[in-house]
XYZ file of C-alpha atoms in Angstrom:
471
model
C 97.981 114.943 84.746
C 98.740 116.570 88.088
C 96.830 119.752 88.830
C 98.527 122.850 90.243
C 97.612 121.978 93.810
C 99.186 118.522 93.498
C 102.386 120.009 92.101
C 102.591 122.269 95.158
C 102.591 119.145 97.358
C 106.000 118.251 95.883
C 107.602 121.500 97.064
C 108.219 120.598 100.721
C 109.583 117.046 100.221
C 111.833 118.180 97.371
C 113.091 121.208 99.307
C 113.875 119.189 102.437
C 115.480 116.385 100.438
C 117.718 118.757 98.462
C 118.740 120.751 101.560
C 119.634 117.573 103.465
C 121.566 116.284 100.442
C 123.581 119.519 100.285
C 124.308 119.336 104.030
C 126.114 115.998 103.638
C 128.872 115.869 106.290
C 132.239 115.326 104.613
C 134.365 115.089 107.766
C 136.407 111.848 107.793
C 135.102 109.369 110.349
C 131.607 110.866 110.389
C 128.603 109.267 108.730
C 129.341 108.025 105.198
C 128.211 110.004 102.159
C 125.942 107.232 100.742
C 124.305 106.818 104.157
C 123.525 110.539 104.388
C 122.274 110.702 100.809
C 119.892 107.802 101.448
C 118.759 109.533 104.637
C 117.923 112.645 102.570
C 115.915 110.534 100.092
C 114.222 108.647 102.921
C 113.108 111.828 104.734
C 111.908 113.398 101.480
C 109.914 110.221 100.786
C 108.264 110.248 104.201
C 107.315 113.929 103.851
C 105.830 113.169 100.423
C 103.822 110.353 102.034
C 102.327 113.029 104.309
C 101.759 115.779 101.699
C 100.559 113.126 99.196
C 101.276 114.593 95.761
C 100.743 110.978 94.672
C 99.627 107.815 96.525
C 102.241 106.225 98.806
C 102.962 103.410 96.378
C 103.836 105.872 93.604
C 105.924 108.047 95.925
C 108.033 105.136 97.151
C 108.586 103.813 93.614
C 109.877 107.236 92.575
C 112.122 107.336 95.656
C 113.701 103.957 94.957
C 114.314 104.982 91.333
C 116.172 108.089 92.571
C 118.187 105.972 95.025
C 119.073 103.571 92.208
C 120.074 106.298 89.732
C 122.331 107.881 92.370
C 124.142 104.579 92.892
C 122.945 103.913 96.447
C 121.100 100.757 95.394
C 121.769 98.199 92.703
C 118.734 96.957 90.811
C 119.274 93.419 92.107
C 118.882 94.745 95.676
C 115.642 96.494 94.755
C 114.186 93.407 93.089
C 115.151 91.259 96.094
C 113.478 93.778 98.406
C 110.046 92.779 97.107
C 110.553 89.372 98.687
C 110.233 90.892 102.161
C 108.409 88.365 104.366
C 106.699 90.940 106.581
C 105.185 92.804 103.624
C 103.878 89.526 102.226
C 102.416 88.583 105.608
C 100.404 91.825 105.635
C 99.089 91.099 102.138
C 98.171 87.492 102.966
C 96.299 88.530 106.105
C 94.327 91.023 104.019
C 93.345 88.172 101.717
C 92.208 86.180 104.772
C 90.059 89.155 105.793
C 88.324 88.954 102.417
C 87.335 85.385 103.309
C 85.773 86.489 106.592
C 83.610 89.079 104.881
C 82.747 87.114 101.728
C 81.750 83.958 103.612
C 79.557 85.896 106.047
C 81.263 84.330 109.064
C 82.074 87.722 110.593
C 78.423 88.790 110.667
C 77.272 85.439 112.040
C 79.745 85.699 114.937
C 78.515 89.236 115.700
C 74.827 88.296 115.679
C 75.524 85.292 117.905
C 77.216 87.419 120.575
C 74.463 90.058 120.459
C 71.824 87.364 120.859
C 73.662 85.756 123.773
C 74.810 88.800 125.766
C 72.666 91.722 124.599
C 70.053 92.085 127.356
C 71.513 95.383 128.628
C 73.296 98.171 126.776
C 76.525 97.694 128.723
C 76.321 93.944 128.143
C 75.766 94.654 124.469
C 78.919 96.774 124.423
C 80.907 93.926 125.980
C 79.384 91.440 123.522
C 80.411 93.581 120.554
C 83.857 93.947 122.153
C 84.195 90.160 122.180
C 83.283 90.049 118.495
C 85.952 92.664 117.770
C 88.519 90.610 119.686
C 87.790 87.431 117.745
C 87.869 89.201 114.378
C 91.084 91.083 115.178
C 93.083 87.850 115.396
C 92.672 87.201 111.690
C 91.624 90.525 110.121
C 94.581 92.952 110.170
C 92.527 95.834 108.803
C 90.720 98.024 111.325
C 88.859 99.487 108.347
C 87.610 96.049 107.282
C 86.437 95.185 110.792
C 84.697 98.507 111.423
C 83.448 99.460 107.973
C 82.724 95.988 106.657
C 81.302 94.197 109.691
C 80.891 96.061 112.982
C 79.451 99.479 112.061
C 76.641 98.176 109.790
C 75.533 95.862 112.611
C 75.715 98.586 115.297
C 73.907 101.067 113.028
C 71.073 98.648 112.214
C 70.755 97.528 115.834
C 70.697 101.112 117.147
C 67.995 102.165 114.706
C 65.997 99.048 115.542
C 66.133 100.169 119.200
C 64.947 103.692 118.281
C 68.371 105.399 118.297
C 68.776 107.310 115.025
C 70.872 110.457 114.330
C 68.343 111.607 111.723
C 65.665 111.663 114.419
C 67.885 113.278 117.053
C 67.747 110.139 119.207
C 71.360 109.022 118.751
C 72.145 109.298 122.462
C 69.615 106.604 123.354
C 72.282 103.970 122.712
C 73.876 104.442 119.281
C 76.354 107.130 120.377
C 77.671 104.955 123.195
C 77.941 101.818 121.061
C 79.612 103.607 118.138
C 82.293 105.283 120.228
C 82.821 102.131 122.271
C 83.379 100.223 119.031
C 86.026 102.719 117.974
C 87.981 102.532 121.224
C 87.659 98.756 121.501
C 88.848 98.477 117.895
C 91.999 100.320 118.994
C 92.518 97.857 121.856
C 92.016 94.749 119.717
C 94.303 96.203 117.032
C 96.996 96.392 119.705
C 96.436 92.982 121.286
C 97.497 90.885 118.290
C 100.398 91.245 115.903
C 97.930 90.391 113.149
C 95.325 92.852 114.485
C 96.580 95.791 112.428
C 98.733 96.134 109.338
C 100.712 98.854 111.115
C 101.861 96.337 113.721
C 103.530 94.279 111.036
C 105.022 97.397 109.465
C 106.682 98.173 112.808
C 107.802 94.547 113.108
C 109.477 94.718 109.717
C 111.243 97.984 110.530
C 112.422 96.552 113.869
C 113.983 93.638 111.979
C 116.112 96.089 110.017
C 117.657 97.093 113.363
C 118.216 93.437 114.292
C 115.250 93.166 116.679
C 112.775 90.316 116.081
C 109.357 89.934 117.705
C 107.365 86.730 117.263
C 103.570 86.481 117.150
C 103.680 84.728 120.541
C 105.966 87.315 122.175
C 103.622 90.074 121.061
C 100.574 88.173 122.312
C 102.057 87.425 125.744
C 103.135 91.040 126.238
C 99.780 92.445 125.117
C 97.277 89.991 126.577
C 97.093 91.352 130.148
C 96.884 95.095 129.335
C 94.559 94.120 126.484
C 92.089 92.249 128.691
C 92.194 95.021 131.295
C 91.427 97.568 128.561
C 88.523 95.501 127.217
C 87.026 95.403 130.708
C 87.739 99.016 131.680
C 87.083 101.054 128.518
C 83.380 100.136 127.984
C 82.688 100.682 131.694
C 84.365 104.113 131.773
C 82.516 105.178 128.616
C 79.266 103.929 130.156
C 79.895 106.288 133.090
C 81.179 109.400 131.276
C 79.105 109.039 128.085
C 76.069 107.051 129.255
C 73.368 105.788 126.908
C 69.854 106.932 127.709
C 68.543 103.397 127.254
C 70.068 100.984 129.771
C 68.011 97.861 128.990
C 67.876 96.255 125.527
C 65.478 93.306 125.751
C 64.660 93.514 122.028
C 68.284 93.022 120.986
C 67.989 89.257 121.505
C 64.997 88.972 119.165
C 66.634 91.254 116.577
C 69.852 89.215 116.488
C 67.882 85.975 116.396
C 65.942 87.242 113.375
C 69.181 88.216 111.644
C 70.643 84.759 112.260
C 67.519 83.187 110.755
C 67.943 85.428 107.701
C 71.467 84.076 107.286
C 70.116 80.538 107.476
C 72.182 77.502 108.329
C 75.938 77.793 108.533
C 77.280 77.454 104.993
C 80.140 75.240 103.895
C 82.208 78.370 103.168
C 81.690 79.622 106.741
C 82.687 76.262 108.208
C 85.839 76.149 106.106
C 86.661 79.762 106.984
C 86.238 78.958 110.684
C 88.439 75.854 110.426
C 91.186 77.718 108.524
C 91.012 80.591 111.006
C 91.403 78.223 113.989
C 94.291 76.435 112.254
C 96.017 79.774 111.582
C 95.689 80.842 115.225
C 97.113 77.525 116.443
C 100.047 77.766 114.037
C 100.711 81.392 115.001
C 100.851 80.274 118.623
C 103.084 77.221 118.197
C 104.594 77.682 114.727
C 107.957 78.956 115.944
C 108.435 75.705 117.873
C 107.845 73.523 114.812
C 109.710 75.635 112.261
C 106.776 77.517 110.703
C 107.003 81.297 110.909
C 104.052 83.718 110.939
C 104.346 84.631 107.251
C 104.292 80.982 106.204
C 101.159 80.456 108.313
C 99.361 83.266 106.461
C 100.375 81.714 103.099
C 99.055 78.314 104.215
C 95.738 79.850 105.286
C 95.241 81.710 102.000
C 96.202 78.617 99.981
C 93.572 76.558 101.827
C 90.925 79.243 101.221
C 91.785 79.236 97.492
C 91.786 75.447 97.223
C 88.374 75.189 98.908
C 86.855 78.062 96.918
C 86.090 80.321 99.873
C 87.977 83.032 97.984
C 89.198 83.124 94.395
C 91.854 84.885 92.359
C 89.406 87.700 91.553
C 89.021 88.336 95.286
C 92.801 88.563 95.652
C 93.144 90.963 92.734
C 90.344 93.086 94.208
C 92.288 93.710 97.416
C 93.974 96.874 96.149
C 95.112 97.914 99.632
C 96.992 94.627 100.037
C 98.921 95.076 96.770
C 99.486 98.744 97.537
C 100.984 98.077 100.967
C 103.038 95.153 99.616
C 104.748 97.572 97.229
C 105.402 100.614 99.408
C 106.157 98.662 102.578
C 108.740 96.547 100.751
C 110.455 99.726 99.535
C 110.300 101.518 102.915
C 111.799 98.505 104.701
C 114.433 98.069 101.981
C 115.529 101.682 102.517
C 115.466 101.254 106.291
C 117.599 98.091 106.046
C 120.086 99.883 103.811
C 120.321 102.774 106.294
C 121.235 100.174 108.918
C 123.789 98.498 106.641
C 125.403 101.813 105.718
C 125.747 102.653 109.391
C 123.254 105.519 109.595
C 121.063 104.138 112.405
C 123.998 103.018 114.575
C 125.501 106.524 114.172
C 122.149 108.218 114.828
C 121.539 105.985 117.858
C 124.956 106.659 119.326
C 124.769 110.429 118.708
C 121.360 110.980 120.332
C 121.947 108.256 122.903
C 124.949 110.198 124.194
C 122.690 113.230 124.681
C 120.509 111.118 126.987
C 123.474 109.618 128.803
C 122.826 109.206 132.517
C 119.045 109.137 132.268
C 117.406 105.889 133.409
C 116.292 103.913 130.379
C 112.755 103.514 131.749
C 112.301 107.296 131.744
C 113.745 107.471 128.245
C 111.197 104.888 127.097
C 108.312 106.679 128.867
C 109.226 110.014 127.249
C 109.644 108.516 123.779
C 106.393 106.553 124.145
C 104.327 109.603 125.141
C 105.889 111.847 122.492
C 105.251 109.157 119.859
C 101.628 108.851 121.042
C 100.737 112.546 120.992
C 102.552 113.239 117.734
C 99.725 111.328 116.077
C 97.641 114.491 116.272
C 99.836 115.622 113.362
C 99.390 112.451 111.277
C 96.237 111.396 109.387
C 97.661 107.920 108.770
C 98.853 105.082 110.988
C 101.417 103.695 108.585
C 102.739 107.121 107.595
C 103.705 107.896 111.187
C 105.213 104.440 111.713
C 107.197 104.764 108.483
C 108.307 108.291 109.368
C 109.157 107.962 113.054
C 109.359 104.381 114.289
C 112.889 103.625 113.059
C 114.275 106.855 114.515
C 112.522 106.510 117.862
C 113.641 102.878 118.128
C 117.221 103.818 117.300
C 117.246 106.568 119.964
C 115.749 104.229 122.577
C 118.337 101.513 121.941
C 121.137 104.064 121.951
C 119.955 105.338 125.353
C 120.136 101.854 126.860
C 116.554 100.615 126.533
C 116.581 96.815 126.030
C 116.059 96.377 122.262
C 113.087 94.001 122.559
C 111.349 96.298 125.050
C 111.983 99.378 122.916
C 110.704 97.727 119.729
C 107.662 96.199 121.391
C 106.458 99.197 123.435
C 106.801 101.612 120.519
C 105.065 99.108 118.220
C 102.143 98.767 120.648
C 101.999 102.558 120.813
C 101.559 102.574 117.025
C 97.913 101.536 117.325
C 97.051 102.952 120.745
C 97.731 106.472 119.474
C 94.562 106.257 117.397
C 92.675 107.539 120.453
C 93.421 111.121 119.463
C 91.506 112.772 116.619
C 88.685 112.441 114.107
C 91.283 111.868 111.376
C 93.552 109.448 113.255
C 92.591 106.534 110.975
C 89.955 105.352 108.518
C 87.522 104.114 111.214
C 87.713 107.495 112.985
C 86.909 109.332 109.766
C 83.913 107.062 109.145
C 82.437 106.813 112.642
C 82.907 110.497 113.506
C 80.893 111.471 110.416
C 77.862 109.235 111.045
C 76.077 111.720 113.301
C 76.121 109.427 116.330
C 78.968 111.267 118.095
C 79.423 115.033 117.849
C 82.808 116.433 116.848
C 83.235 118.042 120.285
C 82.430 114.793 122.107
C 84.750 112.803 119.858
C 87.788 114.949 120.657
C 86.997 115.089 124.379
C 86.300 111.373 124.768
C 89.340 110.409 122.665
C 91.576 112.506 124.926
C 90.151 110.923 128.093
C 90.353 107.337 126.856
C 93.810 108.082 125.442
C 95.022 108.848 128.969
C 93.345 105.671 130.265
C 95.047 103.561 127.585
C 98.435 105.119 128.330
C 98.064 104.329 132.033
C 97.129 100.717 131.262
C 99.581 100.000 128.447
C 102.558 102.140 129.485
C 102.293 101.932 133.273
C 100.685 98.519 133.592
C 102.427 97.234 130.467
C 105.879 97.966 131.873
C 104.979 96.153 135.086
C 103.601 93.166 133.166
C 106.657 92.859 130.912
C 108.799 92.860 134.074
C 106.703 89.995 135.477
C 107.152 87.905 132.307
C 110.889 88.566 132.294
C 111.289 90.818 129.253
C 113.612 93.079 131.260
């Protein structure tokens, strides 16, 4: 049963939805009545995803039931909506992530890089950044990478080097490494389409407005600003938030001991590595041989099941994957219907006319920065993408921004905006509460690095996309 407080969380979404429904424009030639009614349901759903009277999956199921009962959708459309390829790609990549963690391959990669490059604290930061980059290609959950692999290693290493929040020695090196991990996690989440579930959410929404982005297009557009960020961010943090300990000669021995504890590379790790490499190759060249990104993720998971690296129990245990498969399918179904009913074209044209005469680059810059800093109001990546991405994309296209550029830059922004608050995403909530980084330092450093990332990805990113001929 819902308690009184949970019932109160229904008030705002219901009020907004009802008011919008009652404001349906009836003027001939304006937006159609079904389109406006679905818009009212859609906005009410998004607000409920923020107030959270129930989990997102439950909220979206209720919304689609309302849309069906009001005649906007037929049940056949709803059932077909759960075959959305993007939603299934997210789920499959989550299952792949389970293989990384279960096999132990993720930890082995991390220990290897620490052993090889960890003689100095800055070098250690770069080594851990390389681990993050490798893992991000195949693990689309920033929570899984940080909570399941990276933070436990950084925490153990820091304490081994005498840096422990409980002893008041966190600034020796732990504070620097923890915050560096958070910011680098943001960068790696942005570099690859499969680096963050939110990226694929944005991709799916873009498709509803007839804009497609391949894994390779994303990678080419993101690789240069991504590499620059991986080089610049640790160095800037080293200067503005320096560790007290600059040399880490014991890190090599510590990592070597950890690798010996793991023992020889297991069969499961070898298979996981081979499947991972195959998936990356197919993501890179699949479009040329008729295999799309979703099919690649299915192939990878099938191979992991056949070889026993993961089993059906592991799949059923990935509750987040099944959760996102459900609500993302519904959100994208509603977004597609809004496009079909003519709402987004009307919305795009209406607001685009208001920006008439402004250079499209400035329109994109303004939308990008507004989208970034609005994340201070959102405690969830996917909630903001679901709430705002379609509208921002529609406005950008209506104002003359090339559709591919608009979809791509706003999608990249959907992970970069994590450099804002202590509640910006799951990893922020975890790492900011460990005692390594004070609340004051977290907000200050996030704001500084946020500006750095915007300069690199918005300023430098626009220049790079011009070089590669995207506009």
